[in-house]
PDB file of C-alpha atoms and ligand atoms in Angstrom:
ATOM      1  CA  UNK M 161       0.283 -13.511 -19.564  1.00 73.00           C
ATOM      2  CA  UNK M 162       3.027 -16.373 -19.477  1.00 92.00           C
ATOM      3  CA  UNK M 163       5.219 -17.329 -16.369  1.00 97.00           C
ATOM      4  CA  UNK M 164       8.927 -16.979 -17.926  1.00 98.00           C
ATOM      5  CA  UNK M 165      12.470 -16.687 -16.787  1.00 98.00           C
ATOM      6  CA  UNK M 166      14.671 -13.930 -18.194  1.00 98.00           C
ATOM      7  CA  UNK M 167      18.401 -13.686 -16.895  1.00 98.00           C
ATOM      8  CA  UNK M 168      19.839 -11.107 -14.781  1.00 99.00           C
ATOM      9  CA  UNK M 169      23.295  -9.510 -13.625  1.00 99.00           C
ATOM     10  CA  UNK M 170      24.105  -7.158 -10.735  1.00 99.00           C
ATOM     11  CA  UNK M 171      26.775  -5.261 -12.914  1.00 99.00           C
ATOM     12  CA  UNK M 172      30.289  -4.521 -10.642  1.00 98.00           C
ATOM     13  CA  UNK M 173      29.406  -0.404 -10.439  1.00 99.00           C
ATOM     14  CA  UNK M 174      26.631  -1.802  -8.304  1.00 99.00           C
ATOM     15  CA  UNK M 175      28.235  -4.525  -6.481  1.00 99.00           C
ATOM     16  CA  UNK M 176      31.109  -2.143  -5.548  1.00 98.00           C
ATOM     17  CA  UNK M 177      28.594   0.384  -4.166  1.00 98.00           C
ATOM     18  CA  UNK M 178      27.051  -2.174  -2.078  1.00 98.00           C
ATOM     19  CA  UNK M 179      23.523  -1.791  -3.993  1.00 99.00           C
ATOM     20  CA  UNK M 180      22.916  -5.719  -4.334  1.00 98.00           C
ATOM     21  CA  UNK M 181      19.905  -5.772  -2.187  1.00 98.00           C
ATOM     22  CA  UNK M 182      18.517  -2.649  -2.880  1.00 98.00           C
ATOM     23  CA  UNK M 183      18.462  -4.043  -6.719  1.00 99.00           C
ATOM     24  CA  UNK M 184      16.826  -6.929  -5.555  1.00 99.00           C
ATOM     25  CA  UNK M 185      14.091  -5.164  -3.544  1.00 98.00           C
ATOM     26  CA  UNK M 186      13.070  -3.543  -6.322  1.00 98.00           C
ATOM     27  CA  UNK M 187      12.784  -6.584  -8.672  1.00 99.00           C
ATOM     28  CA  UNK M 188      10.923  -8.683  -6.055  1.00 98.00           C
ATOM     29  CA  UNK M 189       8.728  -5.288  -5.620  1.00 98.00           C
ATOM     30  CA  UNK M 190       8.025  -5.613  -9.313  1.00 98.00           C
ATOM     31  CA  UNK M 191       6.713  -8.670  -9.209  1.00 98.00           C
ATOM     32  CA  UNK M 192       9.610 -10.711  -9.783  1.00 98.00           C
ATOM     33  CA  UNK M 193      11.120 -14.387  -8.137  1.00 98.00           C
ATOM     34  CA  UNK M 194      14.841 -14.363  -7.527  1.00 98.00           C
ATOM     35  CA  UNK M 195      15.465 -18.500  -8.884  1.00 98.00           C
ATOM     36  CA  UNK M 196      18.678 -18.415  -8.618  1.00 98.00           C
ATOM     37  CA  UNK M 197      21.185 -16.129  -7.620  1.00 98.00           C
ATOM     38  CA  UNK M 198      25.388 -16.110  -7.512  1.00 98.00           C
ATOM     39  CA  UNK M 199      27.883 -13.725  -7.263  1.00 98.00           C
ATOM     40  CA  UNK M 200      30.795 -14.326  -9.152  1.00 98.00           C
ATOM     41  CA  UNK M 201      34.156 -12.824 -10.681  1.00 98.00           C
ATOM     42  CA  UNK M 202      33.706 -12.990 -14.601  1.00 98.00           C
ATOM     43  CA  UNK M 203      36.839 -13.672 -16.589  1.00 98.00           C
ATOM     44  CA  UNK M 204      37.464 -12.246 -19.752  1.00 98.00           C
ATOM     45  CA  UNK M 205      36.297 -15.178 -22.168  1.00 98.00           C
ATOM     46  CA  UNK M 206      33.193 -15.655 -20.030  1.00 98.00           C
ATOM     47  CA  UNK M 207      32.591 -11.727 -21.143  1.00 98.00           C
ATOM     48  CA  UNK M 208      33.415 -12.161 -24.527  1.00 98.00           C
ATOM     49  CA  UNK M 209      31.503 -14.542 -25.198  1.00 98.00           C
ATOM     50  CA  UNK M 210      28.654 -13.666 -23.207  1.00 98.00           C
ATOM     51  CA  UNK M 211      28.473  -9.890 -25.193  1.00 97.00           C
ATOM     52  CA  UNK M 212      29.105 -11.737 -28.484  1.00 96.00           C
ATOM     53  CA  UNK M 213      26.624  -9.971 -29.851  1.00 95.00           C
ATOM     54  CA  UNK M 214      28.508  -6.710 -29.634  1.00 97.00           C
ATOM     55  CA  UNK M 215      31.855  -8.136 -30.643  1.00 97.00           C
ATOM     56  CA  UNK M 216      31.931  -5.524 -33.350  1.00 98.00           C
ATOM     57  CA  UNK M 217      30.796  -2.611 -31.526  1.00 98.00           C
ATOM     58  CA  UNK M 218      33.212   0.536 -30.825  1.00 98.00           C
ATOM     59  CA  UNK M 219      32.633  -0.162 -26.816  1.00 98.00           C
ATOM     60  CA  UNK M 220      33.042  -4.075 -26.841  1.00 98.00           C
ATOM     61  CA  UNK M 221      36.445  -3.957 -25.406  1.00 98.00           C
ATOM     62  CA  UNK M 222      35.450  -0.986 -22.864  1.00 98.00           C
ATOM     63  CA  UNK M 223      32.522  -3.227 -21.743  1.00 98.00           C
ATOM     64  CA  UNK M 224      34.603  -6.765 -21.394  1.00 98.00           C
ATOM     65  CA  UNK M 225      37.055  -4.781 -18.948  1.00 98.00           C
ATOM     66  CA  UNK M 226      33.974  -3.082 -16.997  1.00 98.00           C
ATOM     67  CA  UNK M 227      32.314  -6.440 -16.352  1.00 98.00           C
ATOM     68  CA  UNK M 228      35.434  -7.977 -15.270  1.00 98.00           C
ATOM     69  CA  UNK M 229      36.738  -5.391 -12.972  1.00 98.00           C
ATOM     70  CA  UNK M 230      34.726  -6.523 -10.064  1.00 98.00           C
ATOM     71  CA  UNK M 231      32.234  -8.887  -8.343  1.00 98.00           C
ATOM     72  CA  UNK M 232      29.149  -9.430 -10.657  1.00 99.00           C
ATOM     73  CA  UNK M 233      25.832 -11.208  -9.369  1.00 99.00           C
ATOM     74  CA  UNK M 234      24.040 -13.451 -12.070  1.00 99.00           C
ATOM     75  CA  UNK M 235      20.436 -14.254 -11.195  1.00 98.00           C
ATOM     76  CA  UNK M 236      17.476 -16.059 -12.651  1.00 98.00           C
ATOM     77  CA  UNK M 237      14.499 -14.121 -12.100  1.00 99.00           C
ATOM     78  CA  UNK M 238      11.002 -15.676 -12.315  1.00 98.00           C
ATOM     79  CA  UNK M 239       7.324 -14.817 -13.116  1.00 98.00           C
ATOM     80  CA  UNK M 240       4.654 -13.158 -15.147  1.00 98.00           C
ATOM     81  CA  UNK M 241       6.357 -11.911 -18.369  1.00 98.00           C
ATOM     82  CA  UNK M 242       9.546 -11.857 -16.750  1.00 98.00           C
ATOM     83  CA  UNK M 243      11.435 -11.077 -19.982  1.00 98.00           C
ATOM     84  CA  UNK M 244       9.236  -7.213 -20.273  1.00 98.00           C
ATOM     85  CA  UNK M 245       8.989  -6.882 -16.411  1.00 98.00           C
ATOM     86  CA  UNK M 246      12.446  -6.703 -15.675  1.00 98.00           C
ATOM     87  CA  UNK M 247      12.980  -4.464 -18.609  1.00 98.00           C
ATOM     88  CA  UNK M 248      10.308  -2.109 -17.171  1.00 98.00           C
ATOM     89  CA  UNK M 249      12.131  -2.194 -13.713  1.00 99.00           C
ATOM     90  CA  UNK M 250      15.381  -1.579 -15.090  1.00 98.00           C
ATOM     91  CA  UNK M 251      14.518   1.352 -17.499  1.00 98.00           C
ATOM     92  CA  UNK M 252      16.640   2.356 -20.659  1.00 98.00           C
ATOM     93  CA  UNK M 253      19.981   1.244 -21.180  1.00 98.00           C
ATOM     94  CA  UNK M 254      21.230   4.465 -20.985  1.00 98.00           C
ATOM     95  CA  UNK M 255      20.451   6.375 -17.457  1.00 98.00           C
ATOM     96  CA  UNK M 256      19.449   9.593 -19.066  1.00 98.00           C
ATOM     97  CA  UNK M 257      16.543   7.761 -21.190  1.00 98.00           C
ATOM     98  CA  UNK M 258      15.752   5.818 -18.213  1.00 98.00           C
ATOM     99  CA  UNK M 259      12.371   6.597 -16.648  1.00 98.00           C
ATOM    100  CA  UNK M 260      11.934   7.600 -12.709  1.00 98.00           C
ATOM    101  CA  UNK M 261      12.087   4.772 -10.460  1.00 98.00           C
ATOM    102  CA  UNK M 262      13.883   2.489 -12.417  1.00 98.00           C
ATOM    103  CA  UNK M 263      17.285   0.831 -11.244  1.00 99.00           C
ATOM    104  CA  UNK M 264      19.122   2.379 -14.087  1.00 98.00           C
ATOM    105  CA  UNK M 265      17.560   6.046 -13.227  1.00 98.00           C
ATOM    106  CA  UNK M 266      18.012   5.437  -9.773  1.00 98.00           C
ATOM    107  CA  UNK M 267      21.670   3.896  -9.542  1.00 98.00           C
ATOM    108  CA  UNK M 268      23.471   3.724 -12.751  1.00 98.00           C
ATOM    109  CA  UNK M 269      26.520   5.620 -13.196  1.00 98.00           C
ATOM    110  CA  UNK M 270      26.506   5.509 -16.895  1.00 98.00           C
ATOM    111  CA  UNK M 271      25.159   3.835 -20.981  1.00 98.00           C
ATOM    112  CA  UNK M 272      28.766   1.691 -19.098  1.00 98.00           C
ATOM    113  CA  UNK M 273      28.483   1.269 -15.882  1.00 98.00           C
ATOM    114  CA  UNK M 274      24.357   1.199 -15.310  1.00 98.00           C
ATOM    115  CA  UNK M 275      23.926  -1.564 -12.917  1.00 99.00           C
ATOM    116  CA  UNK M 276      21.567  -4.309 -13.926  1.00 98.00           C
ATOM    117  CA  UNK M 277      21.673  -6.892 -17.326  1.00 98.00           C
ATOM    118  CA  UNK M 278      18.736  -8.174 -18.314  1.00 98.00           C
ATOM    119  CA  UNK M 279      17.502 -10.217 -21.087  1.00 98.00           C
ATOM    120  CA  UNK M 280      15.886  -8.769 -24.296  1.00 98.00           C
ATOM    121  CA  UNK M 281      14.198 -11.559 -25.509  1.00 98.00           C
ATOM    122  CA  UNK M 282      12.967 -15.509 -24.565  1.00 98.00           C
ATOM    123  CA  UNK M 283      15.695 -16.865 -26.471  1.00 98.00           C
ATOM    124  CA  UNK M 284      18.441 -15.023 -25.457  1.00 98.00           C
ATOM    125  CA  UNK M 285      17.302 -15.679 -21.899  1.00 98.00           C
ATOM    126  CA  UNK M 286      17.521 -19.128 -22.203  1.00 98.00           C
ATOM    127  CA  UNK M 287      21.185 -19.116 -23.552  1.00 98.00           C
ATOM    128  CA  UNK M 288      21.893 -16.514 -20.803  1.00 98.00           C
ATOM    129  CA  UNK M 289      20.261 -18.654 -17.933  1.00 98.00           C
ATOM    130  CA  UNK M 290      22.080 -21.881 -19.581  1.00 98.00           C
ATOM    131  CA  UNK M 291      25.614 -19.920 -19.687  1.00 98.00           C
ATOM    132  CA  UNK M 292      25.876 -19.665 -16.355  1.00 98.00           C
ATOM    133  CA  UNK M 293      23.230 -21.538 -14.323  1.00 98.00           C
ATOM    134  CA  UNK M 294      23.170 -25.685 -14.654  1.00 98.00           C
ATOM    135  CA  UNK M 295      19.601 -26.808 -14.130  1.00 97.00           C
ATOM    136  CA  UNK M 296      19.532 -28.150 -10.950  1.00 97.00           C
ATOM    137  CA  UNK M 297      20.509 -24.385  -9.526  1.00 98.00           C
ATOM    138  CA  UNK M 298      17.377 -23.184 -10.170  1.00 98.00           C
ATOM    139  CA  UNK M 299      14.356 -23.184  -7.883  1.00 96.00           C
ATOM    140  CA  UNK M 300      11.467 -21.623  -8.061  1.00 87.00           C
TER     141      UNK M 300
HETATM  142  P1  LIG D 130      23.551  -4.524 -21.328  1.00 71.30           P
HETATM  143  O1  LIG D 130      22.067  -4.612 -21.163  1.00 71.30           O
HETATM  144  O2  LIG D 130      24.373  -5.293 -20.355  1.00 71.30           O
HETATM  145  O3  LIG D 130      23.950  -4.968 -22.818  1.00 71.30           O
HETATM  146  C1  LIG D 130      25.073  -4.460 -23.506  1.00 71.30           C
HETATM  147  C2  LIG D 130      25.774  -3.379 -22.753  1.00 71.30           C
HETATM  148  O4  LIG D 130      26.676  -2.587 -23.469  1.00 71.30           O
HETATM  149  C3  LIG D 130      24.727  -2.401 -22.255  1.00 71.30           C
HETATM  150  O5  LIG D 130      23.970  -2.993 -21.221  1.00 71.30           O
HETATM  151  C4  LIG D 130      25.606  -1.221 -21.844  1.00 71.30           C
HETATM  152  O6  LIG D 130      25.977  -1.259 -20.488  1.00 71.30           O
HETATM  153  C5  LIG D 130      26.884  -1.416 -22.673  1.00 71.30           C
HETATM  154  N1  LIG D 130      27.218  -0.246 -23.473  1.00 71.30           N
HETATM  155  C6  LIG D 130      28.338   0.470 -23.349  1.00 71.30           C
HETATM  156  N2  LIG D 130      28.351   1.468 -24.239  1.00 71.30           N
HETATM  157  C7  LIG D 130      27.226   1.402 -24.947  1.00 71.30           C
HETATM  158  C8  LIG D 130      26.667   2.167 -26.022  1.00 71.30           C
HETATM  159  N3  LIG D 130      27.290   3.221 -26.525  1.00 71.30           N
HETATM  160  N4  LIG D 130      25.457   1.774 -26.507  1.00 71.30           N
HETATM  161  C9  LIG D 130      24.812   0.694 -25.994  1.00 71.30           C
HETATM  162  N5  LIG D 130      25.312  -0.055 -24.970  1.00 71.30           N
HETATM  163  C10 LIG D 130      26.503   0.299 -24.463  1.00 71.30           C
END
């Protein structure tokens, strides 16, 4: 096993239910380090360029205007296969595949609004982590 990073986000259906430290609890329960940790107000072209990816997907716009529409808390979490841990401990992308005890399962709303962002690969964590975290904000 490998000690990685992977990046995180506290999506604003989460933050607006007051759920940021029960999401942490259970990713430090898992096994995970919390690095580095901010809570911020996305803007648009922060969003759009951060879901690139899904630019042409049918929900793109839907998902720009969900992350923006509150308080969102990016994190660097650290520690043994970080990138597949924090997978595990947030469950499917959409709630109703997500397995029991998960955060999605436990707190997401929606495939929308379902609480936690987390990396799905090294590479993509490391432009995630570098998008939003300079390296001297990170400590393990
Ligand atoms: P996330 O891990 O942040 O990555 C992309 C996001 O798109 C995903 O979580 C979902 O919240 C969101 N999304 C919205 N609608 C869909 C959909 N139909 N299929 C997949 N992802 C969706």
């Amino acid at each position: 096993m490998a000690l990685e990073r992977t990046f995180s986000i506290v999506k604003p259906d989460a933050t607006r239910r007051n759920l940021t430290g029960a999401i942490c609890k259970m990713l430090e329960d898992g096994g995970l380090r919390i690095v580095a940790q901010k809570r911020i107000q996305m803007t648009q072209a922060q969003a759009e360029t951060f879901y690139g990816v899904h630019k042409e997907r049918p929900f793109f716009g839907d998902l720009v205007s969900f992350m923006t529409s509150g308080p969102v808390v990016v994190q660097v979490l650290e520690g043994e296969d970080a990138i597949a841990r924090n997978r595990e401990i947030m469950g499917a992308t959409n709630p109703a595949d997500a397995a029991e005890g998960t955060i999605r399962k436990t707190f997401a709303e929606s495939i929308e609004a379902n609480s936690a962002h987390g990396s799905d690969s090294a590479e993509n964590a490391a432009i995630e982590i570098a998008y939003f975290f300079a390296g001297c904000e990170i400590t393990g």
